[in-house]
Every structure is written in structure tokens, then in C-alpha cells.
CSV table of C-alpha atoms in Angstrom, one decimal:
chain,number,residue,atom,x,y,z
I,173,UNK,CA,-0.3,18.0,6.9
I,174,UNK,CA,0.7,14.5,7.2
I,175,UNK,CA,3.9,13.2,6.6
I,176,UNK,CA,6.0,9.9,7.1
I,177,UNK,CA,9.7,9.4,6.8
I,178,UNK,CA,11.7,6.4,6.7
I,179,UNK,CA,15.3,6.0,6.6
I,180,UNK,CA,16.8,5.7,3.1
I,181,UNK,CA,17.9,2.6,1.7
I,182,UNK,CA,19.5,0.0,0.6
I,183,UNK,CA,20.0,-2.2,3.7
I,184,UNK,CA,22.1,-4.9,2.9
I,185,UNK,CA,22.3,-7.5,5.9
I,186,UNK,CA,23.7,-10.8,6.6
I,187,UNK,CA,21.7,-13.8,7.4
I,188,UNK,CA,21.2,-13.4,11.4
I,189,UNK,CA,22.1,-9.6,11.6
I,190,UNK,CA,19.6,-7.6,14.0
I,191,UNK,CA,17.7,-5.1,11.7
I,192,UNK,CA,16.3,-1.9,12.3
I,193,UNK,CA,14.7,0.6,9.9
I,194,UNK,CA,13.8,3.6,11.7
I,195,UNK,CA,10.1,5.8,10.6
I,196,UNK,CA,9.2,9.0,12.0
I,197,UNK,CA,5.6,10.8,11.6
I,198,UNK,CA,3.8,14.0,11.6
I,199,UNK,CA,0.6,14.2,12.1
I,200,UNK,CA,-2.7,16.4,13.6
I,201,UNK,CA,-4.3,14.1,16.1
I,202,UNK,CA,-3.5,9.9,16.7
I,203,UNK,CA,-3.1,8.5,13.2
I,204,UNK,CA,-3.2,4.5,13.0
I,205,UNK,CA,1.1,3.0,11.7
I,206,UNK,CA,1.7,0.4,9.9
I,207,UNK,CA,4.3,-1.6,8.1
I,208,UNK,CA,3.6,-3.0,4.9
I,209,UNK,CA,6.3,-5.1,3.1
I,210,UNK,CA,6.5,-5.6,-0.9
I,211,UNK,CA,8.2,-8.6,-2.3
I,212,UNK,CA,9.4,-8.4,-5.6
I,213,UNK,CA,6.8,-8.7,-8.5
I,214,UNK,CA,3.6,-8.3,-5.9
I,215,UNK,CA,1.2,-6.4,-3.7
I,216,UNK,CA,1.6,-4.8,-0.9
I,217,UNK,CA,1.3,-6.4,2.3
I,218,UNK,CA,0.5,-5.7,5.8
I,219,UNK,CA,3.1,-6.4,7.9
I,220,UNK,CA,1.9,-5.0,11.3
I,221,UNK,CA,0.1,-1.8,12.4
I,222,UNK,CA,-0.9,-0.2,16.2
I,223,UNK,CA,-3.5,2.3,16.6
I,224,UNK,CA,-2.0,4.2,20.1
I,225,UNK,CA,0.5,5.0,22.0
I,226,UNK,CA,3.0,2.5,23.5
I,227,UNK,CA,1.1,-0.3,21.3
I,228,UNK,CA,4.0,-2.6,19.3
I,229,UNK,CA,2.9,-4.2,16.6
I,230,UNK,CA,4.7,-7.9,16.0
I,231,UNK,CA,4.7,-10.1,13.0
I,232,UNK,CA,6.8,-12.8,11.7
I,233,UNK,CA,9.2,-12.3,14.6
I,234,UNK,CA,9.1,-8.3,13.0
I,235,UNK,CA,8.3,-5.6,16.2
I,236,UNK,CA,7.3,-1.8,16.2
I,237,UNK,CA,6.2,0.4,18.7
I,238,UNK,CA,3.9,3.6,18.5
I,239,UNK,CA,6.3,6.4,20.3
I,240,UNK,CA,4.1,9.1,21.0
I,241,UNK,CA,6.7,11.2,21.8
I,242,UNK,CA,9.5,10.7,19.5
I,243,UNK,CA,6.7,10.2,16.5
I,244,UNK,CA,8.4,7.2,15.3
I,245,UNK,CA,7.3,3.5,14.4
I,246,UNK,CA,11.0,2.7,13.9
I,247,UNK,CA,10.6,-1.7,12.9
I,248,UNK,CA,13.1,-4.2,14.3
I,249,UNK,CA,13.6,-7.7,13.9
I,250,UNK,CA,16.1,-9.7,15.7
I,251,UNK,CA,17.7,-12.1,12.9
I,252,UNK,CA,17.1,-11.2,9.8
I,253,UNK,CA,17.5,-14.4,7.4
I,254,UNK,CA,17.0,-14.6,3.0
I,255,UNK,CA,13.2,-14.3,3.0
I,256,UNK,CA,12.9,-11.5,4.4
I,257,UNK,CA,14.4,-9.6,1.7
I,258,UNK,CA,12.0,-6.9,0.5
I,259,UNK,CA,11.1,-3.4,-0.1
I,260,UNK,CA,9.2,-2.3,3.7
I,261,UNK,CA,7.1,0.8,3.7
I,262,UNK,CA,5.9,3.0,7.0
I,263,UNK,CA,2.4,4.0,6.6
I,264,UNK,CA,0.0,6.6,9.2
I,265,UNK,CA,-3.5,6.6,8.2
I,266,UNK,CA,-5.1,9.9,9.7
I,267,UNK,CA,-8.1,11.8,9.2
I,268,UNK,CA,-9.6,9.7,6.2
I,269,UNK,CA,-5.6,10.1,4.9
I,270,UNK,CA,-3.0,7.3,4.1
I,271,UNK,CA,0.2,8.7,3.6
I,272,UNK,CA,3.2,6.3,2.7
I,273,UNK,CA,7.0,7.1,3.3
I,274,UNK,CA,9.2,6.5,0.4
I,275,UNK,CA,9.6,2.6,1.5
I,276,UNK,CA,13.1,0.7,1.8
I,277,UNK,CA,14.4,-1.9,0.0
I,278,UNK,CA,16.3,-4.7,2.3
I,279,UNK,CA,18.6,-7.1,0.9
I,280,UNK,CA,19.3,-10.2,3.2
I,281,UNK,CA,22.7,-11.9,2.1
I,282,UNK,CA,23.7,-15.9,3.5
U,148,UNK,CA,-9.4,-14.3,5.3
U,149,UNK,CA,-7.6,-11.0,4.0
U,150,UNK,CA,-7.7,-11.5,0.0
U,151,UNK,CA,-8.2,-8.9,-2.2
U,152,UNK,CA,-7.8,-10.3,-5.8
U,153,UNK,CA,-6.3,-8.6,-9.3
U,154,UNK,CA,-6.9,-9.8,-12.9
U,155,UNK,CA,-5.5,-9.5,-15.2
U,156,UNK,CA,-1.9,-9.5,-13.6
U,157,UNK,CA,-0.1,-8.3,-16.6
U,158,UNK,CA,-1.7,-5.9,-19.6
U,159,UNK,CA,0.0,-4.8,-22.4
U,160,UNK,CA,-2.4,-2.1,-24.2
U,161,UNK,CA,-1.6,0.5,-27.0
U,162,UNK,CA,-2.7,4.4,-26.6
U,163,UNK,CA,-6.0,3.8,-28.7
U,164,UNK,CA,-7.1,0.8,-26.6
U,165,UNK,CA,-9.8,0.6,-23.9
U,166,UNK,CA,-8.9,-1.8,-21.2
U,167,UNK,CA,-10.4,-2.6,-17.7
U,168,UNK,CA,-8.5,-3.7,-14.7
U,169,UNK,CA,-11.0,-5.6,-12.1
U,170,UNK,CA,-10.9,-5.9,-8.3
U,171,UNK,CA,-12.5,-7.9,-6.1
U,172,UNK,CA,-12.6,-8.9,-1.9
U,173,UNK,CA,-15.0,-10.9,-0.7
U,174,UNK,CA,-14.4,-9.6,2.9
U,175,UNK,CA,-17.4,-7.6,3.3
U,176,UNK,CA,-15.2,-4.3,3.2
U,177,UNK,CA,-16.9,-1.2,2.8
U,178,UNK,CA,-14.5,1.1,1.4
U,179,UNK,CA,-12.1,-0.1,-1.9
U,180,UNK,CA,-9.0,1.7,-3.4
U,181,UNK,CA,-7.2,2.1,-6.4
U,182,UNK,CA,-3.9,3.1,-6.2
U,183,UNK,CA,-0.9,3.8,-8.5
U,184,UNK,CA,2.9,2.9,-8.5
U,185,UNK,CA,5.8,3.3,-10.4
U,186,UNK,CA,8.9,2.0,-10.4
U,187,UNK,CA,10.7,2.1,-6.9
U,188,UNK,CA,8.0,4.6,-5.3
U,189,UNK,CA,5.4,4.2,-2.6
U,190,UNK,CA,1.6,3.6,-4.2
U,191,UNK,CA,0.0,6.5,-4.9
U,192,UNK,CA,-4.0,6.8,-4.3
U,193,UNK,CA,-6.3,7.3,-7.2
U,194,UNK,CA,-9.9,6.8,-6.1
U,195,UNK,CA,-11.5,5.8,-2.6
U,196,UNK,CA,-15.7,4.2,-2.9
U,197,UNK,CA,-17.1,4.1,0.6
U,198,UNK,CA,-20.5,2.3,0.7
U,199,UNK,CA,-20.0,1.8,-3.3
U,200,UNK,CA,-19.6,5.6,-3.6
U,201,UNK,CA,-16.6,7.4,-5.0
U,202,UNK,CA,-15.4,9.7,-1.9
U,203,UNK,CA,-12.3,10.6,-3.0
U,204,UNK,CA,-10.6,11.6,-6.1
U,205,UNK,CA,-7.3,12.3,-6.2
U,206,UNK,CA,-7.1,14.8,-9.0
U,207,UNK,CA,-6.7,11.8,-11.1
U,208,UNK,CA,-7.4,12.6,-15.2
U,209,UNK,CA,-10.1,11.7,-16.8
U,210,UNK,CA,-8.9,8.9,-19.2
U,211,UNK,CA,-9.2,6.8,-15.5
U,212,UNK,CA,-12.0,6.1,-15.0
U,213,UNK,CA,-13.4,4.1,-11.7
U,214,UNK,CA,-17.0,2.1,-11.3
U,215,UNK,CA,-17.8,0.3,-8.3
U,216,UNK,CA,-20.3,-2.6,-9.4
U,217,UNK,CA,-21.5,-3.1,-6.1
U,218,UNK,CA,-20.0,-3.7,-2.8
U,219,UNK,CA,-17.3,-6.8,-3.1
U,220,UNK,CA,-16.1,-5.3,-7.1
U,221,UNK,CA,-13.8,-1.9,-8.5
U,222,UNK,CA,-12.8,-1.8,-11.5
U,223,UNK,CA,-10.9,1.1,-13.7
U,224,UNK,CA,-11.9,1.4,-16.8
U,225,UNK,CA,-8.5,2.9,-18.8
U,226,UNK,CA,-8.8,4.9,-22.3
U,227,UNK,CA,-6.3,6.8,-24.4
U,228,UNK,CA,-3.6,6.5,-21.6
U,229,UNK,CA,-0.4,7.2,-22.2
U,230,UNK,CA,3.2,5.1,-21.9
U,231,UNK,CA,4.4,7.1,-18.8
U,232,UNK,CA,0.6,5.7,-17.3
U,233,UNK,CA,3.2,2.4,-17.9
U,234,UNK,CA,3.0,1.2,-13.4
U,235,UNK,CA,2.1,-1.5,-10.9
U,236,UNK,CA,-2.3,-0.4,-10.2
U,237,UNK,CA,-2.6,-2.2,-6.8
U,238,UNK,CA,-6.1,-2.3,-5.6
U,239,UNK,CA,-7.5,-2.1,-1.9
U,240,UNK,CA,-9.5,-3.2,0.3
U,241,UNK,CA,-10.7,-2.0,4.6
U,242,UNK,CA,-13.2,-2.7,6.4
U,243,UNK,CA,-12.4,-0.3,9.6
U,244,UNK,CA,-10.9,2.8,6.9
U,245,UNK,CA,-7.5,2.6,8.4
U,246,UNK,CA,-6.4,-1.1,7.5
U,247,UNK,CA,-5.7,-1.6,4.5
U,248,UNK,CA,-5.2,-5.2,2.9
U,249,UNK,CA,-3.9,-4.6,-0.7
U,250,UNK,CA,-4.4,-6.9,-3.8
U,251,UNK,CA,-1.4,-8.1,-6.3
U,252,UNK,CA,-1.7,-5.8,-8.6
U,253,UNK,CA,-1.9,-5.5,-12.0
U,254,UNK,CA,1.3,-4.6,-14.6
U,255,UNK,CA,0.3,-2.5,-17.5
U,256,UNK,CA,2.3,-1.1,-19.7
U,257,UNK,CA,1.1,1.4,-22.8
U,258,UNK,CA,2.8,0.9,-25.6
């Protein structure tokens, strides 16, 4: 079946540190892959997406590359800011089925 | 414009009350969704409407009743809820059935 696994949190970083949040998926066929971000007290915001192998999604300094060979879609940012503190969800859409990972809480300290 | 609006932002209700949550989008999206999100958990799909027809019902209890009056509006009618139904209720919409855009949610507390 379809599933998403992302790294356990919480993750705490200092401002300007490099961020990686790992995400792997299992799916039959070729899913679309997403990263959503949820700030405290808010809904989910689409951060970036990729729809086929080797696509790179990017937005606001965040990047993720669709790796079919490793079934991964890791989120990276070169220099995090305090304002990036939030919960990040990896997700896949495949055959009318949207699956979310458990979420990773990121805290960035000044 | 990728805005999905939800009202109310907060709702407190007793177990005997009847209330409704409202969701609206004006992006011409053909699918709309209700999700339930408990604290520190990912969203769980409750209902999907595609072209104003209920296409997936994830075996949600009948005390939750969805309604899609037109392609821009989605309601969730609530009746005889339990305290464990307290959660953040999220609405989403999608044009191409994979990329979903979420509203800010309604924080529901059942006393």
C-alpha cells in the first residue's frame, strides 16, 4: 500500500544552520510528492511539490528532489531562520489516495 | 489566489448541540475535502467531494454530515458529538486531485 515515513522530531537548530528532514515513501506506481508546513494554530500550507522522478521542488529557500531509486523526497534548506519554526509534513498522492507522514517539528533558536 | 476560507475559527459546543462548519473557495477547484487533525498528528481524511458528489467516505461516524451546496462551498454539520471529537477541522480544495490547498481550520472543542 501507500505510505510515507519521515524522520522523528523534534529537530532543534540554531539560526543559519543547515536543515535536512528525511522522507521516504512506499507506493505502487508513480506518486506525486509534497512538503507541507504548518505554523502554530494554522492550517497546512503547500511548501513545494514534485510530480515525477528527478524533479526538484523549491520554494522560500527549501528544496526537495524526487528520488525514485531511493524512494525519497528529503527536505533541505541551507540556512534556517527563526521564522521557519513549524511542523513539516511530507505527503504523497497516488491513485486518489493522499498520505501524510507523521510530521516533524522544527524549532530554530536565535 | 490559492485561498480557502473556513468559518468559524473557533467553536465550542456541548454534546447535545447542532452546529455547522463552513468552507469556501473561489479557485474553480473541482474537489473539496474535510480532514480532522488531532494535536501532534497528521490530518486524517474524512470526506471527499468531487464535482459536488461525495466520492469517498472514510467510514466517519454519522454524527458528522457533509454537504456540498455548490462547487465553491462545503459544509460539515455536527450533531451529538463526543469530547474525543475535539480537534482542528481542516478543509482543502484541489483542481487536479493531487495538489491540495488547505484552509486555516476550525478549532472545535466539545464539552
